[in-house]
Short mmCIF file of C-alpha atoms and ligand atoms in Angstrom, two decimals:
data_model
loop_
_atom_site.label_atom_id
_atom_site.label_comp_id
_atom_site.label_asym_id
_atom_site.label_seq_id
_atom_site.Cartn_x
_atom_site.Cartn_y
_atom_site.Cartn_z
CA MET A 1 -12.68 -34.46 -17.58
CA THR A 2 -16.09 -32.37 -17.74
CA GLN A 3 -16.92 -31.70 -21.58
CA PRO A 4 -17.47 -27.84 -21.94
CA ARG A 5 -20.98 -26.77 -22.38
CA LEU A 6 -22.20 -25.27 -26.07
CA HIS A 7 -24.61 -22.58 -25.55
CA ARG A 8 -26.77 -21.69 -28.21
CA ARG A 9 -24.97 -18.44 -28.72
CA HIS A 10 -21.67 -20.16 -29.12
CA ALA A 11 -23.22 -22.68 -31.48
CA LEU A 12 -24.37 -19.78 -33.74
CA ALA A 13 -20.94 -17.89 -33.48
CA LEU A 14 -19.18 -21.44 -34.80
CA MET A 15 -21.28 -20.96 -37.62
CA GLY A 16 -20.18 -17.71 -38.27
CA GLY A 17 -22.62 -15.18 -36.61
CA SER A 18 -21.75 -12.43 -34.74
CA VAL A 19 -23.73 -12.63 -31.63
CA LEU A 20 -22.22 -11.33 -28.74
CA ALA A 21 -24.69 -10.33 -26.55
CA GLY A 22 -24.73 -6.45 -25.77
CA GLY A 23 -23.51 -5.86 -29.16
CA ALA A 24 -19.95 -5.32 -28.60
CA SER A 25 -17.76 -7.01 -30.99
CA TRP A 26 -15.13 -9.80 -30.08
CA PRO A 27 -11.57 -9.40 -31.08
CA ALA A 28 -10.32 -11.41 -34.15
CA ALA A 29 -7.30 -12.78 -32.68
CA ALA A 30 -8.83 -15.80 -31.07
CA ARG A 31 -8.06 -18.33 -33.98
CA SER A 32 -4.76 -17.36 -34.40
CA GLU A 33 -3.11 -16.87 -31.13
CA ASP A 34 -0.67 -18.72 -29.87
CA TRP A 35 -1.75 -18.97 -26.33
CA ALA A 36 1.61 -20.75 -24.73
CA ALA A 37 3.70 -18.06 -26.27
CA LEU A 38 1.35 -15.72 -24.36
CA GLY A 39 1.55 -17.48 -21.38
CA ALA A 40 5.04 -17.58 -21.20
CA ASP A 41 5.19 -13.92 -21.89
CA VAL A 42 2.96 -13.55 -18.71
CA LYS A 43 5.47 -15.53 -16.69
CA ALA A 44 8.30 -13.81 -18.05
CA GLU A 45 6.82 -10.47 -17.11
CA PHE A 46 6.06 -11.79 -13.49
CA LYS A 47 9.33 -12.84 -12.96
CA TRP A 48 10.84 -9.50 -14.16
CA ALA A 49 8.59 -7.56 -11.92
CA TRP A 50 9.66 -10.04 -8.64
CA ASP A 51 13.60 -9.22 -9.21
CA HIS A 52 12.66 -5.75 -9.04
CA TYR A 53 10.85 -6.37 -6.12
CA VAL A 54 13.13 -8.72 -4.38
CA ALA A 55 16.08 -5.90 -5.41
CA ARG A 56 14.29 -2.62 -4.25
CA ALA A 57 11.30 -3.65 -1.97
CA TRP A 58 11.95 -6.83 -0.38
CA GLY A 59 9.48 -7.67 2.74
CA ARG A 60 7.68 -4.17 1.96
CA ASP A 61 4.33 -4.24 1.51
CA GLU A 62 4.02 -2.36 -2.26
CA ILE A 63 6.63 -1.19 -4.54
CA ASN A 64 6.28 2.04 -6.51
CA PRO A 65 7.75 1.09 -9.51
CA VAL A 66 8.39 4.28 -11.23
CA SER A 67 10.52 5.62 -8.46
CA GLY A 68 11.77 2.54 -7.25
CA THR A 69 10.58 3.22 -3.43
CA ALA A 70 8.21 1.18 -1.66
CA LYS A 71 5.34 1.97 0.90
CA SER A 72 3.17 0.12 3.70
CA PHE A 73 -0.19 -0.80 3.21
CA PHE A 74 -1.99 -2.10 6.41
CA ILE A 75 0.00 -0.29 9.42
CA GLU A 76 2.38 2.70 8.41
CA GLY A 77 6.30 1.70 9.31
CA HIS A 78 5.25 -2.19 9.65
CA ASP A 79 5.27 -3.57 6.49
CA LEU A 80 3.69 -7.31 6.61
CA GLY A 81 5.31 -8.42 3.20
CA LEU A 82 2.00 -7.80 1.37
CA SER A 83 3.29 -8.24 -2.32
CA LEU A 84 5.49 -11.27 -1.48
CA VAL A 85 2.58 -12.98 0.29
CA GLU A 86 0.11 -12.10 -2.31
CA ALA A 87 2.73 -13.20 -5.31
CA LEU A 88 3.12 -16.97 -3.52
CA ASP A 89 0.62 -19.06 -5.12
CA THR A 90 1.31 -17.19 -8.38
CA LEU A 91 5.01 -18.19 -8.23
CA TRP A 92 4.24 -21.80 -7.49
CA LEU A 93 1.84 -22.13 -10.39
CA MET A 94 4.26 -20.48 -12.76
CA GLU A 95 6.66 -23.05 -11.55
CA LEU A 96 9.07 -20.15 -10.15
CA ASP A 97 10.14 -22.52 -7.54
CA GLU A 98 13.46 -20.70 -6.17
CA GLU A 99 11.47 -17.50 -5.93
CA PHE A 100 8.29 -19.24 -4.42
CA GLN A 101 10.78 -20.78 -1.71
CA GLN A 102 12.54 -17.53 -1.25
CA GLY A 103 9.41 -15.95 -0.49
CA VAL A 104 8.47 -18.84 2.23
CA GLU A 105 11.21 -18.21 3.75
CA TRP A 106 10.66 -14.68 4.50
CA VAL A 107 7.65 -15.90 6.09
CA LYS A 108 8.72 -18.15 8.28
CA SER A 109 11.99 -16.07 9.65
CA SER A 110 10.46 -12.41 9.43
CA LEU A 111 6.62 -12.07 9.48
CA ASP A 112 5.17 -11.48 12.66
CA PHE A 113 1.68 -10.14 13.65
CA ASP A 114 2.37 -9.01 17.13
CA ILE A 115 1.80 -5.28 16.26
CA ASP A 116 0.54 -2.74 18.49
CA GLY A 117 -1.32 -1.23 15.34
CA TYR A 118 -4.80 -1.26 13.91
CA SER A 119 -5.52 -3.22 10.43
CA GLN A 120 -8.14 -3.45 8.22
CA VAL A 121 -9.96 -6.59 9.07
CA PHE A 122 -11.24 -7.51 5.71
CA GLU A 123 -8.03 -6.32 3.91
CA THR A 124 -5.97 -8.33 6.30
CA ASN A 125 -8.24 -11.35 5.77
CA ILE A 126 -8.46 -11.45 1.95
CA ARG A 127 -4.71 -10.70 1.62
CA LEU A 128 -2.79 -12.11 4.31
CA VAL A 129 -4.79 -15.00 5.69
CA GLY A 130 -5.81 -15.85 1.83
CA GLY A 131 -2.35 -15.59 0.80
CA LEU A 132 -0.75 -17.50 3.49
CA LEU A 133 -3.54 -20.35 3.22
CA SER A 134 -2.88 -20.78 -0.69
CA ALA A 135 0.84 -20.88 -0.19
CA HIS A 136 0.24 -23.41 2.47
CA LEU A 137 -2.17 -25.49 0.07
CA ALA A 138 0.49 -25.35 -2.72
CA CYS A 139 3.30 -26.57 -0.54
CA GLY A 140 2.23 -28.24 2.39
CA ASP A 141 4.44 -26.13 4.79
CA PRO A 142 2.82 -26.30 8.19
CA VAL A 143 4.57 -23.05 9.45
CA LEU A 144 2.47 -21.21 6.69
CA LEU A 145 -0.77 -22.64 8.09
CA GLY A 146 0.29 -21.60 11.66
CA LYS A 147 0.86 -17.94 10.63
CA ALA A 148 -2.45 -18.17 8.70
CA LYS A 149 -4.23 -19.28 12.06
CA ASP A 150 -2.50 -16.81 14.48
CA LEU A 151 -3.64 -13.97 12.07
CA ALA A 152 -6.97 -15.26 11.66
CA ASP A 153 -7.37 -15.55 15.48
CA ARG A 154 -6.50 -12.07 15.92
CA LEU A 155 -8.91 -10.81 13.20
CA MET A 156 -11.78 -13.23 15.13
CA LYS A 157 -11.62 -10.23 18.11
CA ALA A 158 -13.20 -7.82 15.54
CA PHE A 159 -16.21 -10.42 15.27
CA ASP A 160 -16.54 -11.22 18.95
CA ALA A 161 -16.92 -7.28 19.99
CA SER A 162 -19.82 -7.09 18.12
CA PRO A 163 -23.18 -8.37 19.83
CA HIS A 164 -24.50 -9.60 16.08
CA GLY A 165 -21.11 -11.15 15.27
CA LEU A 166 -20.36 -8.36 12.50
CA PRO A 167 -16.77 -7.44 12.59
CA TYR A 168 -15.64 -3.84 13.14
CA ARG A 169 -13.48 -2.67 10.36
CA TYR A 170 -10.15 -2.32 12.51
CA VAL A 171 -8.46 -4.31 15.03
CA ASN A 172 -5.56 -3.78 16.96
CA LEU A 173 -3.28 -6.93 15.99
CA ARG A 174 -1.84 -7.22 19.45
CA THR A 175 -4.41 -5.93 22.03
CA GLY A 176 -7.61 -6.90 20.04
CA ALA A 177 -9.34 -3.37 20.50
CA VAL A 178 -11.37 -2.54 17.59
CA ARG A 179 -12.37 0.75 16.26
CA ASP A 180 -14.98 1.93 13.38
CA PRO A 181 -18.16 -0.02 13.86
CA GLU A 182 -19.68 1.78 10.48
CA THR A 183 -18.99 -0.94 7.88
CA ASN A 184 -20.43 -2.29 4.77
CA LEU A 185 -21.20 -5.78 2.96
CA ALA A 186 -18.03 -6.60 1.63
CA GLU A 187 -15.85 -5.95 5.01
CA ILE A 188 -18.45 -8.18 7.27
CA GLY A 189 -19.15 -10.89 4.67
CA THR A 190 -15.87 -11.57 2.82
CA TYR A 191 -14.36 -14.32 5.28
CA ALA A 192 -16.33 -17.53 4.60
CA THR A 193 -13.56 -18.95 2.09
CA GLU A 194 -10.58 -18.44 3.97
CA PHE A 195 -12.26 -19.19 7.40
CA GLY A 196 -13.78 -22.35 5.94
CA VAL A 197 -10.54 -23.58 4.59
CA LEU A 198 -8.88 -22.76 8.05
CA GLY A 199 -11.61 -24.43 9.63
CA GLN A 200 -11.01 -27.70 7.58
CA LEU A 201 -7.30 -27.55 8.15
CA THR A 202 -7.19 -27.05 11.57
CA GLY A 203 -10.51 -28.96 12.52
CA ASP A 204 -12.23 -25.89 13.94
CA ASP A 205 -15.33 -24.97 12.78
CA ARG A 206 -15.29 -21.83 14.70
CA TYR A 207 -13.98 -19.70 11.70
CA TYR A 208 -16.68 -20.54 9.31
CA ALA A 209 -19.54 -20.29 11.69
CA ALA A 210 -18.39 -16.62 12.63
CA ALA A 211 -18.31 -15.84 8.76
CA LYS A 212 -21.40 -17.35 7.99
CA ARG A 213 -23.25 -15.68 10.93
CA ALA A 214 -22.34 -12.15 9.85
CA MET A 215 -23.45 -12.97 6.47
CA LYS A 216 -26.93 -14.37 7.58
CA HIS A 217 -27.26 -11.27 9.95
CA ALA A 218 -27.42 -9.10 6.94
CA LEU A 219 -29.44 -11.53 4.76
CA ASP A 220 -32.20 -11.79 7.58
CA ARG A 221 -32.57 -8.11 6.73
CA ARG A 222 -33.15 -8.33 2.93
CA SER A 223 -36.06 -5.97 2.12
CA ASP A 224 -39.45 -7.14 0.28
CA ILE A 225 -37.87 -6.98 -3.12
CA GLY A 226 -34.79 -9.38 -1.84
CA LEU A 227 -32.07 -6.59 -1.67
CA MET A 228 -29.91 -5.32 1.17
CA ALA A 229 -28.34 -2.07 1.64
CA ALA A 230 -24.73 -1.73 1.35
CA ASN A 231 -23.84 -0.15 4.70
CA ILE A 232 -24.30 -1.68 8.02
CA HIS A 233 -23.43 -0.97 11.83
CA ALA A 234 -21.42 -3.31 13.44
CA GLY A 235 -22.76 -2.12 17.17
CA THR A 236 -26.32 -1.93 16.35
CA GLY A 237 -26.84 -4.33 13.54
CA GLU A 238 -29.11 -1.68 11.58
CA PHE A 239 -28.29 -0.83 7.89
CA ILE A 240 -27.08 2.68 7.66
CA SER A 241 -27.69 3.57 4.25
CA ARG A 242 -30.77 2.72 1.60
CA ASN A 243 -28.37 2.00 -1.15
CA ALA A 244 -28.13 -1.44 -2.43
CA SER A 245 -24.73 -2.15 -4.56
CA ILE A 246 -23.37 -4.81 -6.63
CA ASP A 247 -19.97 -2.98 -6.39
CA VAL A 248 -17.55 -1.31 -3.97
CA TYR A 249 -18.90 -1.88 -0.54
CA ALA A 250 -20.70 -5.08 -1.47
CA ASP A 251 -19.21 -7.14 -4.12
CA SER A 252 -17.36 -9.98 -2.62
CA PHE A 253 -19.90 -10.64 -0.08
CA TYR A 254 -21.69 -11.88 -3.15
CA GLU A 255 -18.85 -14.10 -4.40
CA TYR A 256 -18.34 -15.48 -1.14
CA LEU A 257 -22.11 -17.02 -0.90
CA TRP A 258 -21.48 -18.78 -4.22
CA ASP A 259 -18.22 -19.94 -3.38
CA SER A 260 -19.08 -21.21 0.02
CA TRP A 261 -21.19 -23.74 -2.19
CA GLU A 262 -18.30 -24.62 -4.54
CA LEU A 263 -15.82 -25.33 -2.00
CA PHE A 264 -17.75 -26.50 0.90
CA GLY A 265 -21.19 -27.96 -0.61
CA ASP A 266 -23.19 -25.52 1.58
CA ALA A 267 -26.47 -25.38 -0.15
CA GLU A 268 -28.04 -22.67 1.96
CA MET A 269 -25.25 -20.35 0.97
CA LYS A 270 -26.06 -21.55 -2.64
CA GLY A 271 -29.69 -20.62 -2.29
CA TRP A 272 -28.83 -17.16 -0.83
CA ALA A 273 -26.68 -16.63 -3.62
CA GLU A 274 -29.22 -17.48 -6.38
CA GLU A 275 -31.81 -15.49 -4.49
CA CYS A 276 -29.68 -12.31 -4.10
CA LEU A 277 -28.43 -12.52 -7.80
CA ALA A 278 -31.84 -13.02 -8.78
CA ALA A 279 -32.95 -9.86 -6.95
CA MET A 280 -29.97 -7.84 -8.53
CA ILE A 281 -31.12 -8.79 -12.00
CA ALA A 282 -34.75 -8.04 -11.41
CA HIS A 283 -34.37 -4.85 -9.56
CA GLN A 284 -30.83 -3.43 -10.27
CA GLY A 285 -30.14 -4.20 -13.98
CA LYS A 286 -30.94 -1.41 -16.10
CA ARG A 287 -30.17 -0.85 -19.81
CA TYR A 288 -28.74 2.57 -20.80
CA ASP A 289 -28.30 2.72 -24.62
CA GLY A 290 -28.76 -0.88 -24.80
CA ARG A 291 -26.10 -1.82 -22.29
CA LEU A 292 -26.59 -3.37 -18.83
CA TRP A 293 -25.33 -1.83 -15.93
CA PHE A 294 -26.06 -2.35 -12.35
CA PRO A 295 -26.29 1.00 -10.49
CA MET A 296 -26.93 1.61 -7.22
CA VAL A 297 -30.84 1.52 -6.18
CA ASP A 298 -33.08 2.18 -2.93
CA TYR A 299 -33.03 -1.44 -1.23
CA GLU A 300 -36.75 -1.19 -0.51
CA THR A 301 -38.11 0.37 -3.61
CA GLY A 302 -35.54 -0.18 -6.44
CA ALA A 303 -35.71 3.40 -7.38
CA VAL A 304 -32.15 4.19 -8.94
CA THR A 305 -30.08 6.35 -6.43
CA GLY A 306 -26.74 6.65 -8.76
CA ALA A 307 -25.59 6.45 -12.07
CA SER A 308 -22.09 5.36 -11.87
CA GLN A 309 -20.71 1.75 -11.76
CA THR A 310 -17.11 1.00 -10.90
CA VAL A 311 -14.50 -1.40 -12.85
CA LEU A 312 -14.68 -3.42 -9.48
CA GLY A 313 -18.49 -4.29 -10.65
CA GLY A 314 -17.10 -6.41 -13.51
CA TYR A 315 -16.72 -9.44 -10.91
CA LEU A 316 -20.27 -9.74 -11.44
CA ALA A 317 -20.15 -10.72 -15.03
CA GLY A 318 -18.35 -13.66 -14.06
CA LEU A 319 -20.22 -14.73 -10.69
CA LEU A 320 -23.51 -14.45 -12.68
CA GLY A 321 -22.31 -17.03 -15.34
CA GLN A 322 -20.76 -19.35 -12.36
CA ALA A 323 -24.66 -19.32 -10.81
CA GLY A 324 -26.45 -19.98 -14.06
CA PHE A 325 -27.30 -16.60 -15.36
CA LYS A 326 -24.90 -16.98 -18.29
CA GLY A 327 -27.02 -14.56 -20.57
CA GLU A 328 -26.67 -11.68 -18.28
CA GLY A 329 -23.01 -12.44 -17.11
CA ASP A 330 -22.20 -12.01 -20.74
CA ASP A 331 -24.39 -9.05 -21.68
CA PHE A 332 -22.69 -7.23 -18.53
CA LEU A 333 -19.12 -8.29 -19.78
CA ALA A 334 -19.93 -6.67 -23.04
CA SER A 335 -20.71 -3.18 -21.21
CA TYR A 336 -17.05 -3.54 -20.04
CA THR A 337 -15.97 -4.81 -23.28
CA ALA A 338 -17.19 -1.76 -25.02
CA MET A 339 -15.32 0.44 -22.60
CA GLN A 340 -12.19 -1.32 -23.06
CA GLU A 341 -12.47 -0.91 -26.70
CA GLN A 342 -13.44 2.84 -26.72
CA TYR A 343 -10.78 3.66 -23.86
CA VAL A 344 -8.20 1.07 -23.88
CA ILE A 345 -8.21 0.90 -20.03
CA ILE A 346 -11.35 0.43 -18.37
CA PRO A 347 -12.22 3.56 -16.22
CA GLU A 348 -12.30 3.27 -12.83
CA SER A 349 -15.66 4.65 -12.33
CA ILE A 350 -18.23 5.17 -15.35
CA ASN A 351 -21.15 7.06 -15.67
CA VAL A 352 -23.60 4.39 -16.90
CA THR A 353 -26.15 6.78 -18.56
CA THR A 354 -23.54 8.48 -20.76
CA ALA A 355 -20.85 5.49 -20.73
CA THR A 356 -17.88 7.99 -20.02
CA PRO A 357 -15.49 8.01 -17.49
CA ARG A 358 -15.91 9.84 -13.89
CA GLY A 359 -12.25 10.62 -13.09
CA LYS A 360 -8.69 9.78 -14.78
CA ARG A 361 -7.08 7.49 -12.37
CA THR A 362 -7.13 4.02 -12.23
CA GLY A 363 -5.87 1.34 -9.81
CA LEU A 364 -4.33 -1.55 -12.04
CA ARG A 365 -7.43 -3.45 -11.61
CA PRO A 366 -8.15 -6.98 -12.01
CA GLU A 367 -11.87 -7.74 -12.43
CA PHE A 368 -12.38 -7.85 -16.28
CA ALA A 369 -9.85 -10.54 -16.61
CA ASP A 370 -11.56 -12.37 -13.52
CA ALA A 371 -14.96 -12.20 -15.29
CA CYS A 372 -13.44 -13.75 -18.38
CA LEU A 373 -11.74 -16.37 -16.69
CA ASN A 374 -15.09 -17.56 -14.77
CA LEU A 375 -17.08 -17.19 -18.03
CA TRP A 376 -14.33 -19.10 -19.98
CA ARG A 377 -14.03 -21.80 -17.54
CA ASP A 378 -17.51 -22.65 -18.00
CA ASP A 379 -17.49 -23.20 -21.76
CA ARG A 380 -14.05 -22.58 -22.82
CA ASP A 381 -14.99 -20.31 -25.68
CA GLU A 382 -11.88 -18.84 -27.11
CA ARG A 383 -13.43 -15.45 -27.47
CA TYR A 384 -12.97 -14.82 -23.82
CA ARG A 385 -9.24 -15.55 -24.15
CA ALA A 386 -9.26 -13.16 -26.78
CA LEU A 387 -10.66 -10.41 -24.58
CA THR A 388 -8.36 -11.21 -21.86
CA ALA A 389 -5.26 -11.11 -24.17
CA VAL A 390 -6.29 -7.39 -25.04
CA HIS A 391 -6.81 -6.51 -21.27
CA TYR A 392 -3.06 -8.03 -20.68
CA ARG A 393 -1.55 -6.02 -23.78
CA ASN A 394 -3.23 -2.86 -22.80
CA MET A 395 -1.86 -3.15 -19.30
CA LYS A 396 1.59 -4.04 -20.89
CA GLU A 397 1.47 -1.00 -22.98
CA THR A 398 0.51 1.63 -20.55
CA SER A 399 1.56 0.26 -17.00
CA LYS A 400 4.80 -1.16 -17.41
CA ALA A 401 7.24 1.36 -15.69
CA ALA A 402 11.13 1.05 -14.80
CA TYR A 403 10.84 -1.31 -11.79
CA GLY A 404 7.25 -3.04 -12.37
CA TYR A 405 3.71 -2.50 -12.90
CA THR A 406 1.55 0.75 -12.14
CA SER A 407 -1.45 2.21 -11.44
CA LEU A 408 -2.38 5.03 -13.75
CA ALA A 409 -2.68 8.86 -12.92
CA ASP A 410 -4.48 9.53 -15.98
CA ILE A 411 -5.90 7.77 -18.69
CA THR A 412 -7.08 10.57 -20.75
CA THR A 413 -3.57 11.63 -22.04
CA ARG A 414 -1.31 9.84 -24.78
CA PRO A 415 0.46 8.27 -23.84
CA MET A 416 -1.24 7.74 -20.38
CA THR A 417 0.16 9.19 -17.34
CA GLN A 418 1.63 6.44 -15.00
CA GLY A 419 0.92 6.74 -11.30
CA ASP A 420 3.65 5.26 -8.95
CA ASN A 421 2.17 2.05 -7.20
CA CYS A 422 1.69 -1.41 -7.74
CA PRO A 423 -1.10 -2.83 -5.62
CA GLY A 424 -0.56 -6.09 -3.93
CA TYR A 425 -3.39 -7.58 -5.69
CA TRP A 426 -1.58 -7.47 -9.14
CA TRP A 427 0.84 -10.14 -7.55
CA SER A 428 -1.95 -12.51 -6.88
CA GLU A 429 -4.69 -11.26 -9.43
CA GLN A 430 -4.48 -10.28 -12.99
CA MET A 431 -1.46 -12.13 -13.49
CA LYS A 432 -2.65 -15.32 -12.36
CA TYR A 433 -5.93 -14.86 -14.37
CA TYR A 434 -3.61 -14.35 -17.50
CA PHE A 435 -1.64 -17.29 -16.58
CA LEU A 436 -4.17 -19.73 -15.99
CA MET A 437 -6.18 -18.72 -19.05
CA PHE A 438 -3.07 -18.60 -21.34
CA ALA A 439 -1.10 -21.17 -20.43
CA GLU A 440 -3.16 -23.65 -18.68
CA PRO A 441 -0.63 -24.60 -16.20
CA LYS A 442 -0.24 -28.01 -15.02
CA ARG A 443 -0.31 -27.46 -11.16
CA ILE A 444 -3.71 -26.43 -11.50
CA ASP A 445 -6.95 -28.41 -12.46
CA LEU A 446 -9.11 -25.93 -13.85
CA ASN A 447 -12.24 -28.26 -13.48
CA ARG A 448 -11.63 -28.05 -9.54
CA LEU A 449 -10.41 -24.54 -9.40
CA VAL A 450 -11.94 -22.35 -6.85
CA LEU A 451 -10.42 -18.67 -6.21
CA SER A 452 -11.02 -16.38 -3.33
CA THR A 453 -11.85 -12.66 -4.16
CA GLU A 454 -8.26 -11.93 -3.93
CA ALA A 455 -7.42 -14.92 -6.48
CA ASN A 456 -5.88 -17.12 -3.81
CA VAL A 457 -6.15 -20.67 -5.04
CA LEU A 458 -8.37 -22.33 -2.22
CA ARG A 459 -9.13 -25.51 -4.27
CA GLY A 460 -7.75 -26.99 -7.48
CA PHE A 461 -3.47 -27.63 -6.86
CA VAL A 462 -2.64 -30.71 -8.88
CA ALA A 463 -0.63 -32.86 -6.07
CA GLY A 464 3.01 -33.94 -7.17
O1 IFL B 501 -8.27 -6.53 -3.63
C1 IFL B 501 -9.12 -6.94 -4.54
C2 IFL B 501 -10.04 -7.72 -4.53
O2 IFL B 501 -10.51 -8.26 -5.74
C3 IFL B 501 -11.34 -7.22 -3.89
N1 IFL B 501 -11.21 -5.86 -3.92
C4 IFL B 501 -10.74 -4.95 -4.85
C5 IFL B 501 -9.36 -5.37 -5.25
C6 IFL B 501 -9.26 -5.45 -6.72
O3 IFL B 501 -9.63 -4.35 -7.42
O4 IFL B 501 -12.38 -7.97 -3.23
#
């Protein structure tokens, strides 16, 4: 087993120093927390929410946990069991085997992608192809792999339609017709892990080649300072904005460069990841009142073009740590930690110049816990777990509703005002991050673990 590395900052902390980069304080609970008990609590909450989903929204895409109703996510009126598929590998690692099997049986009997309707290619891949693949990797059932392949084949039509191999945003699952060529880095560049694993399992390297070709197209258009604009046209292949973003419109593109190295040993992808992250640090990393943020900048000049950062940008703290930029990762995490301390729930969008919320609603977001997990896996510093425990308890306090966990309509009221929707990713992401960190489940080898952007387990299940 790999020994955790002890960084100088952490050695100082063990000697009693208060040295968190960025100046935010660490929660005191780390030393006294009963992690196994907290892990058991996460599992109990997941099971409780699953039972409500089964009773009130079975096979539907998302439950509305205040009203007990449900809604479609991909194609109105054609639900694809989104929450169920997203939950599968989480159920597996929690050893909720009856529930896992119940979900698998539904997939086998009821999930059919032959629908005459347009589905968003990016979301369909990360949520459904990824969910089916991770469930297959968990239990080995070939039907799950077959469903993942069938769906990926339908999505491939969106790549084929572009002369540059850049997927259109929407594809008709039955006819293969495409629409919406105006797209972005995240939506053209978040396929390599799912498609690569699918290729390994089926012996067909067309999937990974298509995913990598789209990424390379954008990477080849980097400016002299190493940045890409976030928006791009699938038809012309040209950038259609000047804004470089680490945030929405771009985020998982960068994750998948690094993940392709971890999963497949693709050294070219690793090189691109390191170059992109170094360019971000050099040209997008800005200090406001001492806090590190990564606002949008002009991709050619580096001039700041926007003063906001979303909660989704938090993934970058973990990615920086994974790719060897630990100091910057810790600094960026500290900026979000300060927001968690001040607002309890990290605002969906933040004005980085004033460190204040832009808007009141939030989407029950997982990225802070994602970053903590990735930083914790590097050195197993207990304090990342303590920050995650705060995140979990704050969620429980504010988002727990009659029939599950919900997004929030207003984080400024007391108590906070609940919305009425549980996003599909809740089943795959934060509950899994919490459980992995608190319970250290025996069905996962944390040293081998690779998660997709949707936290689907693509490597790391322990056999047996
Ligand atoms: O679907 C989730 C995924 O992590 C992603 N974007 C945002 C979602 C969670 O906030 O890539």
